[in-house]
C-alpha cells in the first residue's frame, strides 16, 4: 500500500543504464552458459547444476529464516525427504517398484509426477515439524530443528527395507522432455541424434530456480508474506493485528520445505544415487550460511551469497589451486615451485569459508545485500532523545498542541 | 481544534465479570469486575503492578483468565484467540508500543489493516494520517527509528486501522514529554468523538481523568474504587495516592 501521499523523497541515485546492462548480461550468460562452456572449454557445467540447486535450497530456507524469522538448523532434512520421496516412487530398487507398475497408480513412477509428490511430501513434513515447535522461539526452536535434522538421516540409515540404508538408492528415475530422457544417452530430436549430456539438467534446474524466485517474491509481497514479516518483528503485536501465529508459522515451514522437495528430487535424479550422508548437518549449515552471507530476507542477496559460496567451493578453489601451481612452475625457481605446489585451496576451503564468515559477521553483520537498504535520510541515526527534542521543538513552533 | 459532538453513551458493550488471571503461580488478577458502555472513555488507574495491563491483556485474549468471564456485546470472548478478538472489533495499542521496528510506518499501518482488504482501507489510512500528521511525514521511515512519541502515535494509528469499536490503550503517555502527551490525549478524545469506545490504562491519573467519563482504581489485582471521573478527581484517596497531593 505504498501511495501517493509519501513526501517526494529523492530516490537513490542509481545508474539505471549500467544496472540494466549488467542484469541483461547476467541473464544472457546464464541462459547460454552450457554453450559458452562448450565453446570455451571451461568444463564447469557439472559444477553449475548442483550450485543452482543449492541456491534454490537457500531460497526455500530464506522463507523460514528470512521472512518468518524462524531459525531452522535442520533444513537438509527436508532436502533428504524430497530426494528420497522422488527416489521412492521412481527407483527400481524401491519396494514400490514391485507394486506400482501393474497398479492403477503406475503414473506415480513418472519423474515429474514423482517430483510433485516429493514437493507435497516435503511440505507435509515441514508442517509436521512445525506443529510441535510453534510454542518455541529462537534458540529453543533452533535446537528442535537441529534434532530433526539429525533424526532424518538416522531414520534413512535404519529403515533399510525402504531406503536401502547407508548404501543409498541407485539408480533413480530420470526426468525427460518429449522423447528425450536426460542423461548420457544421445537424444533424437526431429530425426537427428544429439549428445546433450547434462545440458538438459542445467536448463531444468535453471527453470526450477527461476520459478522458485518468482514464487518466493510473490509470496513475500502477499498477505501471508506480510504476516510473516509481522510475526518476525513482534509476535504479540502481530496477533493484535489479527494474524494467526499458528497457521502463519506452519505455512512458513511447509512452503519453505516444499521448495527443498523439488530441489531434492532433481538432485537425486542428477546424481542418480542418494545416500544419507549427503544430507548431514553440514549441508544445513552451508545452506544457512548462504542465506546469512547474502543478506537474510532478500532474495537477490541470498542468490548472491549462494553464488559466492558455491562458486568458490565448486569452481574457484580448484581452479585457483591449479593456477598457483602453474605459476610456481613458471617462475622456474625450484624453491618457489615446491612451496607453491603445496598450496591447496581445496584442503583449506572450510578454513577459508569459516574465516570469511567471521570477517563478514564482524564487518557487515547484516549480510552483503541486506533485506532493506537504508533508504531513509540521515534521521535514521538520530537517538530517541534527539528525535523527541526535535519533535517537541516542532510542536512548540507550531503554536503548541492545538 | 473543534471537537465533533460526542455520540451519546449507550448500553454496556464490554463486561468483565470476576476474572482471575495468573502468571504461572502468581495470582495477578484477583476477581476483577468492570464494565464499559458504548462511546465511553473509561480509565483504569493504579500504581505499578496493580494489574492494569494484565486486565487489558486478558480482554484482548493475549492472557486467559482461569475463572470469570469477558463478554463483548453479549458474546463470551474469554476463550476466543487473540487474533480473532481483533476481528470482533477490539484493537489494542499495547504497553511499550510494540510497533514493528523493521517495517516502515506505512507498512505498520498496512499491518494494522491486516483483517481488512476492501477499498475503505485507503480512507482509514487517510483518517489516521490526518489525526497524526507527524506520521505522514515519516511514512517511508522504519518504525524502529521513530521517537517514542511518534511510535506511540503509530501504535494508536495502527490499532485504528483495524476499525475498532472498542480501543484498548495501554499507558499511552509512558515515557513521553508533557507536550507530546497532550497531543496523544487530544487524539484519543478525537477518536472517541468518532464513536469509538476507549479503555485507557494510565499511571498519569490526572491526565486520564481529564478525558475519561468513568474510572476504576486498581490495587494489587483488585478493583478498589470506581466512580465518575469527576468524582474520582475529588476523591480523597485518589488525590493522595495518584494525584500527588497530601
Coordinates of N, CA and C in Angstrom, one line a residue, chain B residues 30-208:
Chain B
X30 N -7.3 -10.7 40.9 CA -8.0 -11.5 41.9 C -9.4 -11.1 42.0
X31 N -10.1 -11.4 40.9 CA -11.6 -11.1 40.9 C -11.8 -9.7 40.4
X32 N -11.5 -9.4 39.2 CA -11.7 -8.0 38.7 C -13.0 -8.0 37.9
X33 N -13.9 -7.0 38.2 CA -15.1 -6.9 37.5 C -15.2 -5.4 37.1
X34 N -15.6 -5.2 35.8 CA -15.8 -3.8 35.4 C -16.6 -3.9 34.1
X35 N -17.2 -2.7 33.8 CA -18.0 -2.7 32.5 C -17.7 -1.4 31.8
X36 N -17.9 -1.5 30.5 CA -17.6 -0.3 29.7 C -18.8 -0.1 28.8
X37 N -19.3 1.1 28.7 CA -20.5 1.4 27.9 C -20.1 2.0 26.6
X38 N -21.0 1.8 25.6 CA -20.7 2.3 24.3 C -20.4 3.8 24.3
X39 N -19.4 4.1 23.5 CA -18.9 5.5 23.3 C -18.3 6.1 24.5
X40 N -18.1 5.4 25.6 CA -17.5 5.9 26.8 C -15.9 6.0 26.7
X41 N -15.3 6.8 27.5 CA -13.9 6.7 27.8 C -13.8 6.2 29.2
X42 N -13.2 5.0 29.4 CA -13.1 4.5 30.8 C -11.6 4.4 31.0
X43 N -11.2 4.8 32.2 CA -9.8 4.7 32.5 C -9.5 3.8 33.7
X44 N -8.4 3.1 33.6 CA -8.0 2.1 34.6 C -6.8 2.7 35.3
X45 N -6.9 3.0 36.6 CA -5.8 3.7 37.2 C -5.2 2.7 38.2
X46 N -4.0 3.1 38.6 CA -3.3 2.2 39.7 C -1.8 2.3 39.5
X47 N -1.1 1.9 40.6 CA 0.3 2.0 40.5 C 0.9 0.8 39.8
X48 N 2.2 0.8 39.7 CA 2.9 -0.3 39.1 C 2.5 -1.7 39.7
X49 N 2.3 -2.6 38.8 CA 2.0 -3.9 39.3 C 0.6 -4.1 39.9
X50 N -0.3 -3.2 39.7 CA -1.6 -3.3 40.3 C -2.5 -4.2 39.4
X51 N -2.1 -4.5 38.2 CA -2.8 -5.4 37.3 C -3.6 -4.7 36.2
X52 N -3.3 -3.5 35.9 CA -4.0 -2.8 34.9 C -3.7 -3.4 33.5
X53 N -2.4 -3.5 33.2 CA -2.1 -4.1 31.9 C -2.5 -5.5 31.8
X54 N -2.5 -6.3 32.9 CA -2.9 -7.7 32.9 C -4.4 -7.7 32.5
X55 N -5.2 -6.7 33.1 CA -6.6 -6.7 32.7 C -6.8 -6.5 31.2
X56 N -6.0 -5.5 30.7 CA -6.2 -5.2 29.2 C -5.8 -6.5 28.4
X57 N -4.7 -7.1 28.8 CA -4.2 -8.3 28.1 C -5.2 -9.4 28.2
X58 N -5.9 -9.5 29.3 CA -6.9 -10.6 29.4 C -8.1 -10.2 28.5
X59 N -8.5 -9.0 28.4 CA -9.6 -8.6 27.5 C -9.2 -8.9 26.1
X60 N -8.0 -8.6 25.7 CA -7.6 -8.8 24.3 C -7.2 -10.2 23.9
X61 N -7.2 -11.1 24.9 CA -7.0 -12.5 24.6 C -5.6 -13.0 24.6
X62 N -4.7 -12.1 24.9 CA -3.3 -12.5 25.0 C -3.1 -13.4 26.2
X63 N -3.8 -13.0 27.3 CA -3.8 -13.9 28.5 C -5.2 -14.5 28.7
X64 N -5.3 -15.6 29.3 CA -6.6 -16.2 29.6 C -6.9 -16.2 31.1
X65 N -8.1 -15.8 31.4 CA -8.5 -15.8 32.8 C -8.7 -17.3 33.2
X66 N -8.3 -17.6 34.5 CA -8.5 -19.0 34.9 C -10.0 -19.2 35.2
X67 N -10.6 -18.2 35.9 CA -12.1 -18.2 36.1 C -12.6 -16.8 35.7
X68 N -13.9 -16.7 35.6 CA -14.5 -15.4 35.3 C -14.8 -15.3 33.8
X69 N -15.5 -14.2 33.4 CA -15.8 -14.1 32.0 C -15.6 -12.7 31.5
X70 N -15.3 -12.6 30.2 CA -15.2 -11.4 29.5 C -16.3 -11.5 28.4
X71 N -17.2 -10.5 28.4 CA -18.3 -10.5 27.4 C -18.3 -9.3 26.6
X72 N -18.3 -9.5 25.3 CA -18.4 -8.4 24.3 C -19.7 -8.4 23.6
X73 N -20.5 -7.4 23.8 CA -21.9 -7.4 23.2 C -22.6 -8.7 23.4
X74 N -22.6 -9.2 24.6 CA -23.3 -10.4 24.9 C -22.7 -11.7 24.5
X75 N -21.4 -11.6 24.0 CA -20.7 -12.8 23.5 C -19.5 -13.0 24.4
X76 N -19.4 -14.2 24.9 CA -18.2 -14.6 25.7 C -17.0 -14.5 24.8
X77 N -15.9 -13.8 25.2 CA -14.7 -13.8 24.4 C -13.5 -14.3 25.2
X78 N -13.7 -14.8 26.4 CA -12.5 -15.1 27.2 C -11.9 -16.4 26.7
X79 N -12.6 -17.1 25.8 CA -12.0 -18.3 25.2 C -11.6 -18.1 23.7
X80 N -11.8 -16.9 23.2 CA -11.5 -16.6 21.8 C -10.0 -16.3 21.7
X81 N -9.4 -16.8 20.6 CA -8.0 -16.5 20.4 C -7.8 -15.0 20.1
X82 N -6.6 -14.5 20.5 CA -6.3 -13.0 20.4 C -6.6 -12.5 19.0
X83 N -6.1 -13.3 18.0 CA -6.3 -12.8 16.6 C -7.7 -12.8 16.1
X84 N -8.6 -13.5 16.8 CA -10.0 -13.5 16.4 C -10.7 -12.4 17.1
X85 N -10.2 -12.0 18.3 CA -10.9 -10.9 19.1 C -10.7 -9.6 18.3
X86 N -9.6 -9.5 17.6 CA -9.3 -8.3 16.8 C -10.4 -8.2 15.7
X87 N -10.8 -9.3 15.2 CA -11.8 -9.3 14.1 C -13.2 -9.0 14.7
X88 N -13.3 -9.1 16.0 CA -14.6 -8.7 16.6 C -14.7 -7.2 17.0
X89 N -13.6 -6.5 16.6 CA -13.7 -5.1 16.8 C -13.0 -4.5 18.0
X90 N -12.1 -5.3 18.7 CA -11.4 -4.9 19.8 C -9.9 -4.8 19.4
X91 N -9.4 -3.6 19.3 CA -8.0 -3.4 19.0 C -7.2 -2.8 20.1
X92 N -5.9 -3.0 20.1 CA -5.1 -2.6 21.3 C -3.9 -1.9 20.8
X93 N -3.5 -0.9 21.6 CA -2.2 -0.3 21.4 C -1.5 -0.7 22.7
X94 N -0.6 -1.7 22.6 CA 0.0 -2.3 23.8 C 1.0 -1.5 24.5
X95 N 1.2 -1.9 25.8 CA 2.2 -1.2 26.6 C 3.6 -1.3 25.9
X96 N 4.3 -0.2 25.9 CA 5.6 -0.2 25.2 C 5.5 -0.2 23.7
X97 N 4.3 0.2 23.2 CA 4.0 0.4 21.8 C 4.0 -0.8 20.9
X98 N 5.1 -1.6 20.9 CA 5.2 -2.8 20.1 C 4.9 -2.5 18.6
X99 N 5.5 -1.4 18.1 CA 5.4 -1.2 16.6 C 6.4 -2.3 16.0
X100 N 6.2 -2.5 14.7 CA 7.1 -3.5 14.0 C 8.3 -2.7 13.6
X101 N 9.4 -2.9 14.4 CA 10.6 -1.9 14.2 C 11.2 -1.9 12.8
X102 N 11.2 -3.1 12.1 CA 11.9 -3.2 10.9 C 11.0 -2.8 9.7
X103 N 9.7 -2.7 10.0 CA 8.8 -2.3 8.9 C 8.6 -0.7 8.9
X104 N 8.3 -0.2 7.7 CA 8.2 1.3 7.7 C 6.8 1.6 8.4
X105 N 6.7 2.9 8.6 CA 5.4 3.5 9.1 C 4.3 3.0 8.3
X106 N 4.5 3.2 7.0 CA 3.4 2.8 6.0 C 3.1 1.3 6.2
X107 N 4.1 0.5 6.2 CA 3.9 -1.0 6.3 C 3.2 -1.3 7.7
X108 N 3.6 -0.6 8.7 CA 3.0 -0.8 10.0 C 1.4 -0.6 9.9
X109 N 1.1 0.6 9.3 CA -0.3 0.9 9.1 C -1.0 -0.2 8.3
X110 N -0.3 -0.7 7.3 CA -0.8 -1.7 6.4 C -1.1 -3.0 7.2
X111 N -0.2 -3.3 8.2 CA -0.4 -4.5 9.0 C -1.6 -4.3 9.9
X112 N -1.8 -3.0 10.3 CA -3.0 -2.7 11.2 C -4.3 -3.1 10.5
X113 N -4.3 -2.9 9.1 CA -5.5 -3.2 8.3 C -5.4 -4.7 7.8
X114 N -4.7 -5.5 8.5 CA -4.5 -6.9 8.0 C -5.8 -7.6 7.8
X115 N -6.8 -7.4 8.7 CA -8.0 -8.1 8.6 C -9.0 -7.5 7.6
X116 N -8.6 -6.4 7.1 CA -9.5 -5.7 6.1 C -8.8 -5.7 4.7
X117 N -9.5 -5.9 3.7 CA -8.9 -5.9 2.3 C -9.8 -5.1 1.4
X118 N -10.7 -4.3 1.9 CA -11.6 -3.6 1.0 C -11.1 -2.2 0.7
X119 N -11.9 -1.4 -0.1 CA -11.5 -0.1 -0.5 C -11.4 0.9 0.6
X120 N -12.1 0.6 1.7 CA -12.2 1.5 2.8 C -10.8 1.7 3.5
X121 N -9.9 0.7 3.3 CA -8.6 0.8 3.9 C -7.9 2.1 3.6
X122 N -8.0 2.6 2.4 CA -7.4 3.8 2.0 C -7.9 5.0 2.7
X123 N -9.3 5.0 2.9 CA -9.9 6.1 3.7 C -9.4 6.0 5.2
X124 N -9.4 4.8 5.7 CA -8.9 4.7 7.1 C -7.5 5.3 7.2
X125 N -6.7 5.0 6.2 CA -5.3 5.4 6.3 C -5.2 6.9 6.3
X126 N -6.0 7.5 5.4 CA -6.1 9.0 5.3 C -6.6 9.6 6.7
X127 N -7.5 8.9 7.3 CA -8.1 9.4 8.5 C -7.0 9.4 9.6
X128 N -6.3 8.3 9.8 CA -5.3 8.3 10.9 C -4.1 9.2 10.6
X129 N -3.9 9.4 9.3 CA -2.8 10.3 9.0 C -3.2 11.8 9.2
X130 N -4.5 12.0 9.1 CA -4.9 13.4 9.4 C -4.9 13.6 10.9
X131 N -5.2 12.5 11.6 CA -5.2 12.5 13.1 C -3.8 12.8 13.6
X132 N -2.8 12.1 12.9 CA -1.4 12.2 13.3 C -0.6 12.7 12.1
X133 N -0.5 14.0 11.8 CA 0.2 14.4 10.6 C 1.7 14.1 10.7
X134 N 2.2 14.0 11.9 CA 3.6 13.6 12.0 C 3.9 12.3 11.2
X135 N 3.0 11.4 11.3 CA 3.2 10.1 10.7 C 3.3 10.2 9.1
X136 N 2.5 11.2 8.6 CA 2.5 11.3 7.2 C 3.9 11.7 6.7
X137 N 4.6 12.5 7.5 CA 6.0 12.9 7.2 C 7.0 11.8 7.2
X138 N 6.6 10.7 7.9 CA 7.6 9.6 8.2 C 7.1 8.3 7.5
X139 N 6.2 8.4 6.6 CA 5.7 7.1 6.0 C 6.7 6.1 5.6
X140 N 7.8 6.6 5.0 CA 8.8 5.6 4.5 C 9.9 5.3 5.4
X141 N 9.8 5.8 6.6 CA 10.8 5.6 7.6 C 10.5 4.3 8.4
X142 N 11.6 3.6 8.8 CA 11.3 2.4 9.6 C 10.8 2.8 11.0
X143 N 9.9 2.1 11.5 CA 9.2 2.4 12.8 C 10.2 2.4 13.9
X144 N 11.2 1.5 13.8 CA 12.2 1.5 14.9 C 13.0 2.7 15.1
X145 N 13.0 3.6 14.1 CA 13.8 4.8 14.1 C 13.0 6.0 14.5
X146 N 11.7 5.8 14.8 CA 10.9 6.9 15.3 C 11.2 7.3 16.7
X147 N 10.8 8.5 17.1 CA 10.9 8.8 18.5 C 9.8 8.1 19.3
X148 N 9.9 8.1 20.6 CA 8.9 7.5 21.5 C 7.5 8.0 21.2
X149 N 7.4 9.3 21.1 CA 6.1 9.8 20.8 C 5.5 9.4 19.5
X150 N 6.4 9.4 18.5 CA 5.9 9.1 17.2 C 5.5 7.6 17.1
X151 N 6.3 6.8 17.9 CA 5.9 5.3 17.9 C 4.6 5.2 18.6
X152 N 4.3 6.0 19.6 CA 3.0 5.9 20.3 C 1.9 6.3 19.3
X153 N 2.1 7.3 18.6 CA 1.1 7.7 17.6 C 0.9 6.6 16.6
X154 N 2.0 6.0 16.2 CA 1.9 4.9 15.2 C 1.1 3.7 15.8
X155 N 1.4 3.4 17.1 CA 0.7 2.3 17.7 C -0.8 2.5 17.7
X156 N -1.2 3.8 18.0 CA -2.6 4.1 18.1 C -3.2 4.1 16.7
X157 N -2.5 4.7 15.8 CA -2.9 4.8 14.4 C -3.1 3.4 13.8
X158 N -2.1 2.5 14.1 CA -2.2 1.1 13.6 C -3.4 0.4 14.2
X159 N -3.7 0.6 15.5 CA -4.8 0.0 16.1 C -6.1 0.5 15.4
X160 N -6.1 1.8 15.0 CA -7.3 2.4 14.4 C -7.5 1.8 13.0
X161 N -6.5 1.3 12.4 CA -6.6 0.7 11.0 C -7.4 -0.6 11.1
X162 N -7.5 -1.2 12.2 CA -8.4 -2.4 12.4 C -9.8 -2.1 12.5
X163 N -10.2 -0.8 12.4 CA -11.6 -0.3 12.6 C -12.2 -0.8 13.9
X164 N -11.6 -0.5 15.0 CA -12.1 -1.0 16.3 C -13.4 -0.3 16.7
X165 N -14.3 -1.0 17.4 CA -15.4 -0.3 18.0 C -15.0 -0.1 19.5
X166 N -14.1 -1.0 20.0 CA -13.5 -0.7 21.3 C -12.0 -0.7 21.2
X167 N -11.4 0.4 21.6 CA -10.0 0.6 21.5 C -9.4 0.5 22.9
X168 N -8.4 -0.3 23.0 CA -7.7 -0.5 24.3 C -6.3 0.2 24.2
X169 N -6.1 1.1 25.2 CA -4.8 1.8 25.1 C -4.0 1.6 26.4
X170 N -2.8 1.0 26.3 CA -2.1 0.7 27.5 C -0.9 1.8 27.7
X171 N -1.1 2.6 28.7 CA -0.1 3.7 29.0 C 0.3 4.5 27.8
X172 N -0.6 5.2 27.2 CA -0.1 6.0 26.0 C 0.8 7.1 26.4
X173 N 0.9 7.5 27.6 CA 1.8 8.6 28.0 C 3.1 8.2 28.4
X174 N 3.4 6.8 28.4 CA 4.6 6.3 29.0 C 5.8 6.9 28.3
X175 N 6.7 7.5 29.1 CA 8.0 8.0 28.5 C 7.9 9.2 27.6
X176 N 6.7 9.8 27.6 CA 6.6 11.0 26.7 C 6.7 12.3 27.4
X177 N 7.1 13.3 26.7 CA 7.2 14.7 27.3 C 5.8 15.2 27.4
X178 N 5.5 16.1 28.3 CA 4.2 16.6 28.5 C 3.5 17.2 27.2
X179 N 4.3 17.8 26.4 CA 3.8 18.3 25.1 C 3.2 17.2 24.3
X180 N 4.0 16.1 24.1 CA 3.6 15.0 23.3 C 2.4 14.3 23.9
X181 N 2.4 14.2 25.2 CA 1.3 13.6 25.9 C 0.0 14.3 25.6
X182 N 0.1 15.6 25.6 CA -1.2 16.4 25.2 C -1.6 16.1 23.8
X183 N -0.7 16.0 22.9 CA -1.0 15.7 21.5 C -1.8 14.3 21.5
X184 N -1.2 13.3 22.2 CA -1.8 12.0 22.2 C -3.2 12.0 22.8
X185 N -3.3 12.7 23.9 CA -4.6 12.6 24.6 C -5.7 13.4 23.8
X186 N -5.3 14.5 23.1 CA -6.2 15.2 22.2 C -6.7 14.2 21.1
X187 N -5.8 13.4 20.6 CA -6.1 12.5 19.6 C -7.1 11.4 20.1
X188 N -6.9 11.0 21.4 CA -7.8 10.0 21.9 C -9.2 10.5 22.1
X189 N -9.3 11.8 22.5 CA -10.6 12.4 22.6 C -11.3 12.5 21.2
X190 N -10.4 12.8 20.2 CA -11.0 12.9 18.9 C -11.5 11.5 18.3
X191 N -10.7 10.5 18.6 CA -11.1 9.1 18.2 C -12.4 8.8 18.9
X192 N -12.5 9.1 20.2 CA -13.7 8.7 20.9 C -14.9 9.5 20.3
X193 N -14.7 10.7 19.9 CA -15.8 11.5 19.3 C -16.3 10.9 18.0
X194 N -15.5 10.1 17.4 CA -16.0 9.5 16.1 C -16.8 8.2 16.4
X195 N -17.0 7.9 17.7 CA -17.9 6.8 18.1 C -17.1 5.6 18.5
X196 N -15.8 5.7 18.8 CA -15.1 4.5 19.3 C -15.0 4.5 20.8
X197 N -15.4 3.4 21.4 CA -15.3 3.3 22.9 C -13.8 3.1 23.2
X198 N -13.4 3.8 24.3 CA -12.0 3.7 24.6 C -11.8 3.3 26.1
X199 N -10.9 2.3 26.3 CA -10.4 1.9 27.6 C -9.0 2.3 27.7
X200 N -8.6 3.2 28.6 CA -7.2 3.6 28.7 C -6.6 3.4 30.0
X201 N -5.5 2.6 30.0 CA -4.8 2.4 31.3 C -3.8 3.5 31.4
X202 N -3.7 4.0 32.6 CA -2.7 5.1 32.8 C -2.1 5.1 34.2
X203 N -0.9 5.6 34.3 CA -0.3 5.9 35.6 C -0.5 7.4 35.9
X204 N -0.6 8.2 34.8 CA -0.8 9.6 34.9 C -2.3 9.8 35.1
X205 N -2.7 9.7 36.4 CA -4.2 9.7 36.7 C -4.8 11.0 36.4
X206 N -4.2 12.1 36.6 CA -4.8 13.4 36.4 C -5.2 13.6 34.9
X207 N -4.2 13.2 34.1 CA -4.4 13.3 32.6 C -5.6 12.4 32.2
X208 N -5.5 11.2 32.7 CA -6.5 10.2 32.3 C -7.9 10.7 32.7

